[in-house]
mmCIF file of C-alpha atoms in Angstrom:
data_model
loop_
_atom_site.group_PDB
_atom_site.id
_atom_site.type_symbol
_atom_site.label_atom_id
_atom_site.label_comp_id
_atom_site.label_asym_id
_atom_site.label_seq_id
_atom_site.Cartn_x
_atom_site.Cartn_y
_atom_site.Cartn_z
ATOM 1 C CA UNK S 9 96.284 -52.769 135.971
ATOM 2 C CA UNK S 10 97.752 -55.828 133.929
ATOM 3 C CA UNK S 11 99.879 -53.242 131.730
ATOM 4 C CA UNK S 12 101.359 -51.448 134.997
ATOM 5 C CA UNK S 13 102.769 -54.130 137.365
ATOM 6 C CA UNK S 14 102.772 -57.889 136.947
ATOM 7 C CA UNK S 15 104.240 -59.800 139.912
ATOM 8 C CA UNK S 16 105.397 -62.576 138.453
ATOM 9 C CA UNK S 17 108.156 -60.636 136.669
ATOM 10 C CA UNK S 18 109.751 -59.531 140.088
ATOM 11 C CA UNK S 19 112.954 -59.843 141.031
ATOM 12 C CA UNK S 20 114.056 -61.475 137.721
ATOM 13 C CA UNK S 21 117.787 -60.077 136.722
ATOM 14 C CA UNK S 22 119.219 -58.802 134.049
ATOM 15 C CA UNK S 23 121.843 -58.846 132.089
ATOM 16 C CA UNK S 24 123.751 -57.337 129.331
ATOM 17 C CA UNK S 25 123.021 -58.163 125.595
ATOM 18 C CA UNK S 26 126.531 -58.976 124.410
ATOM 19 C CA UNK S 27 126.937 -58.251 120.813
ATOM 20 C CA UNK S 28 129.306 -60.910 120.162
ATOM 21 C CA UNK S 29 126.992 -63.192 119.911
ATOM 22 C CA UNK S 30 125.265 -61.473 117.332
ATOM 23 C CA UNK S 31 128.324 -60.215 115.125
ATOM 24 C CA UNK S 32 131.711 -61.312 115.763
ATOM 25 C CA UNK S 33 133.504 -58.019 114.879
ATOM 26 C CA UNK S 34 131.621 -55.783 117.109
ATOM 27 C CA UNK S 35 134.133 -57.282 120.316
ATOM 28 C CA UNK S 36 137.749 -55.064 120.038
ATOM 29 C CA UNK S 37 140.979 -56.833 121.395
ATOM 30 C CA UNK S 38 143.553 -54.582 122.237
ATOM 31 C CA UNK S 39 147.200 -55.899 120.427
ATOM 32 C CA UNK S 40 149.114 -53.875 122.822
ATOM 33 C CA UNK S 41 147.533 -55.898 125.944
ATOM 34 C CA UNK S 42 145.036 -57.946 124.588
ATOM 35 C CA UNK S 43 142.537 -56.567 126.754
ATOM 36 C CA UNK S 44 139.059 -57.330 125.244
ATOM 37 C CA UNK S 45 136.620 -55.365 125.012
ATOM 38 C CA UNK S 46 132.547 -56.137 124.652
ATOM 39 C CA UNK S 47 129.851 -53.757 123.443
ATOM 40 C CA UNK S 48 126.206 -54.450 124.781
ATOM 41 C CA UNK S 49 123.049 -53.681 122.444
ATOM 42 C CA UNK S 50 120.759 -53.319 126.337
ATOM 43 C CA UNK S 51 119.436 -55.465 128.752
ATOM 44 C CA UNK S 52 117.913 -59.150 128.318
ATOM 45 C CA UNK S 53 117.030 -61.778 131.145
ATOM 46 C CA UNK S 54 119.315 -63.267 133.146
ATOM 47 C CA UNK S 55 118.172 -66.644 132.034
ATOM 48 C CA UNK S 56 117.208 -65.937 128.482
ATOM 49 C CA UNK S 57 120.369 -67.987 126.873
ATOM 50 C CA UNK S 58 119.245 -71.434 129.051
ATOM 51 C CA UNK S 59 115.510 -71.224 128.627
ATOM 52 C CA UNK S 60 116.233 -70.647 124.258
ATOM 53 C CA UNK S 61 116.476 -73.554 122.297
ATOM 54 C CA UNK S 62 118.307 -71.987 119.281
ATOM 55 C CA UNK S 63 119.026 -73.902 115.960
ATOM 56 C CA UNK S 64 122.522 -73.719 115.259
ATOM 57 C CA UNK S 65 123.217 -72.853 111.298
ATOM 58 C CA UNK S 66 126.228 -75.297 110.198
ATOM 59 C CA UNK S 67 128.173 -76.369 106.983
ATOM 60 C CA UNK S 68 127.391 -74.704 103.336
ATOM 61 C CA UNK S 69 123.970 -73.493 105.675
ATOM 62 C CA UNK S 70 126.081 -70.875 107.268
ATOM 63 C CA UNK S 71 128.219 -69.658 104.407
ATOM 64 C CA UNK S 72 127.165 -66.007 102.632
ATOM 65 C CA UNK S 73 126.957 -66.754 98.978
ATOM 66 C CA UNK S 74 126.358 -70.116 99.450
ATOM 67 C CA UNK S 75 122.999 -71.946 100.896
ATOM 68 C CA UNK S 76 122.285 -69.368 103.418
ATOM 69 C CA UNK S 77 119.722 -67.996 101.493
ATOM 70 C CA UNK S 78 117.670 -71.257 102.616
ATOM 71 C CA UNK S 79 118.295 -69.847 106.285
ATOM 72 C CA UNK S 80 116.787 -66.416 108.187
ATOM 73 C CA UNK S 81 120.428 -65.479 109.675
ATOM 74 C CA UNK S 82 120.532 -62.063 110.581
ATOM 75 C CA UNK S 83 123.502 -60.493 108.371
ATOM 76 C CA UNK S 84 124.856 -57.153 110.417
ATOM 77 C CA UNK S 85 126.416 -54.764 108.212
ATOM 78 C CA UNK S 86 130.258 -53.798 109.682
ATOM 79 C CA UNK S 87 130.778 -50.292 110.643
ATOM 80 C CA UNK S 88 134.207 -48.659 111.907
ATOM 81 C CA UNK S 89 131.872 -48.321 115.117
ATOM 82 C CA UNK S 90 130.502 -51.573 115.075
ATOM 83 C CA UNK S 91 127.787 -52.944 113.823
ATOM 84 C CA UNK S 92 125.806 -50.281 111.505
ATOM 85 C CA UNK S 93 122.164 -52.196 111.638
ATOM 86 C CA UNK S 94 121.780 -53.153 115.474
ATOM 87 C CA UNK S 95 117.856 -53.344 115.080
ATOM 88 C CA UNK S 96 115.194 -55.657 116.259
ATOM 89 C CA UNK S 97 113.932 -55.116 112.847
ATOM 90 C CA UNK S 98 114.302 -57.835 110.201
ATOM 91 C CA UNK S 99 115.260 -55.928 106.441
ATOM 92 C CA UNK S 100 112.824 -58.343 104.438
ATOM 93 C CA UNK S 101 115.479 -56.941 101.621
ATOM 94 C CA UNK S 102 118.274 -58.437 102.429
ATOM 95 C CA UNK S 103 116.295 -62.339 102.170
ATOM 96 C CA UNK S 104 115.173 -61.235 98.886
ATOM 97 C CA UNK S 105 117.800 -62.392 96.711
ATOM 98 C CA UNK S 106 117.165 -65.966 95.927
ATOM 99 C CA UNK S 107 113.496 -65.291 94.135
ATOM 100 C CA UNK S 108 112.651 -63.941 90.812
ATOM 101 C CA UNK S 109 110.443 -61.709 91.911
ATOM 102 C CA UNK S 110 112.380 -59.653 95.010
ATOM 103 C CA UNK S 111 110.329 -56.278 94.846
ATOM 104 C CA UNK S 112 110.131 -54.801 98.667
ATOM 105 C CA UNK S 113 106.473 -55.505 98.539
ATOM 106 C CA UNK S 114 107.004 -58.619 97.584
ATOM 107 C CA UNK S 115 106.213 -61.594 100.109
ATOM 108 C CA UNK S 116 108.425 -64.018 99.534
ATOM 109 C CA UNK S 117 109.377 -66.105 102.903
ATOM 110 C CA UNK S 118 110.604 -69.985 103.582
ATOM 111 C CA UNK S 119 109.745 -72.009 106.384
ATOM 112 C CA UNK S 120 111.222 -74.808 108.217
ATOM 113 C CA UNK S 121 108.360 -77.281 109.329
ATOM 114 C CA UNK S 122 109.725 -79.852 112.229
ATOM 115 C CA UNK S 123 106.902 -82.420 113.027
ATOM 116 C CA UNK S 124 107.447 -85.310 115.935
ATOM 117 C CA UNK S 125 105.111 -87.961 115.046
ATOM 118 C CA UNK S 126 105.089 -90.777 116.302
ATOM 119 C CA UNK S 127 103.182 -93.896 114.443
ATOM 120 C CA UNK S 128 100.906 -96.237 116.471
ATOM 121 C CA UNK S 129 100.321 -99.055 114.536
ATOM 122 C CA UNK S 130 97.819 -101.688 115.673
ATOM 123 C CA UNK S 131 99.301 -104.915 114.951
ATOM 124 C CA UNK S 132 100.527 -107.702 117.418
ATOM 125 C CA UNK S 133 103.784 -108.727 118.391
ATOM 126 C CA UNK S 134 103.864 -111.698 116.008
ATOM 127 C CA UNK S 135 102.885 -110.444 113.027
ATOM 128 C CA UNK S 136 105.862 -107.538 113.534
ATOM 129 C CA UNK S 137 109.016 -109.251 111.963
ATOM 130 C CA UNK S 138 112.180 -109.864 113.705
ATOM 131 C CA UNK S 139 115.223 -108.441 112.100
#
């Protein structure tokens, strides 16, 4: 009965998936009005953008051709209709450029590791210099 009804997701909201965020050219502005116009790619949560933390790709990071190949930014291709590759799929071609070896069967991947550590030292308060 777990896979047919699970109470805790009643009553939650939706709300539409706004493509913008994913690919700036998919939102149309007419010049005549300058009416815009959004295009959705389905449903999400309601409160799916304040419960993400999402790392923000800035600087040389977040320029094709340049370091983004250190990064796993999704890269929609443009269609007259939009975006042509609106997929929850991941092409593991399109990451492959920056290795020698860049096959399709290949398994070539970076990672970002983020550690909080925090250091407990045992010493005392006078043996700690003052700065």
């Amino acid at each position: 009965m777990n896979d047919l009804h699970k109470p805790a997701l009643d009553e939650i909201g939706f709300q539409d998936l706004v493509t913008d965020q994913m690919a700036w050219f998919d939102t149309q502005i007419n010049p005549a009005n300058g009416v815009i116009t959004y295009s959705s790619a389905g449903k999400q949560p309601a409160w799916i953008n304040y419960m993400t933390n999402v790392n923000q790709t800035r600087g040389s990071f977040a320029v094709d051709g340049d370091s983004m190949f250190m990064t796993l930014n999704r890269r929609y291709e443009q269609e007259t209709t939009g975006i042509g590759d609106l997929t929850t799929y991941v092409d593991p071609s399109k990451f492959n450029e920056i290795f020698a070896y860049s096959e399709l069967d290949s398994q070539n991947f970076w990672v970002q590791i983020s550690n909080r550590i925090i250091a407990r030292r045992k010493m005392s308060a006078k043996v700690i210099p003052n700065l």
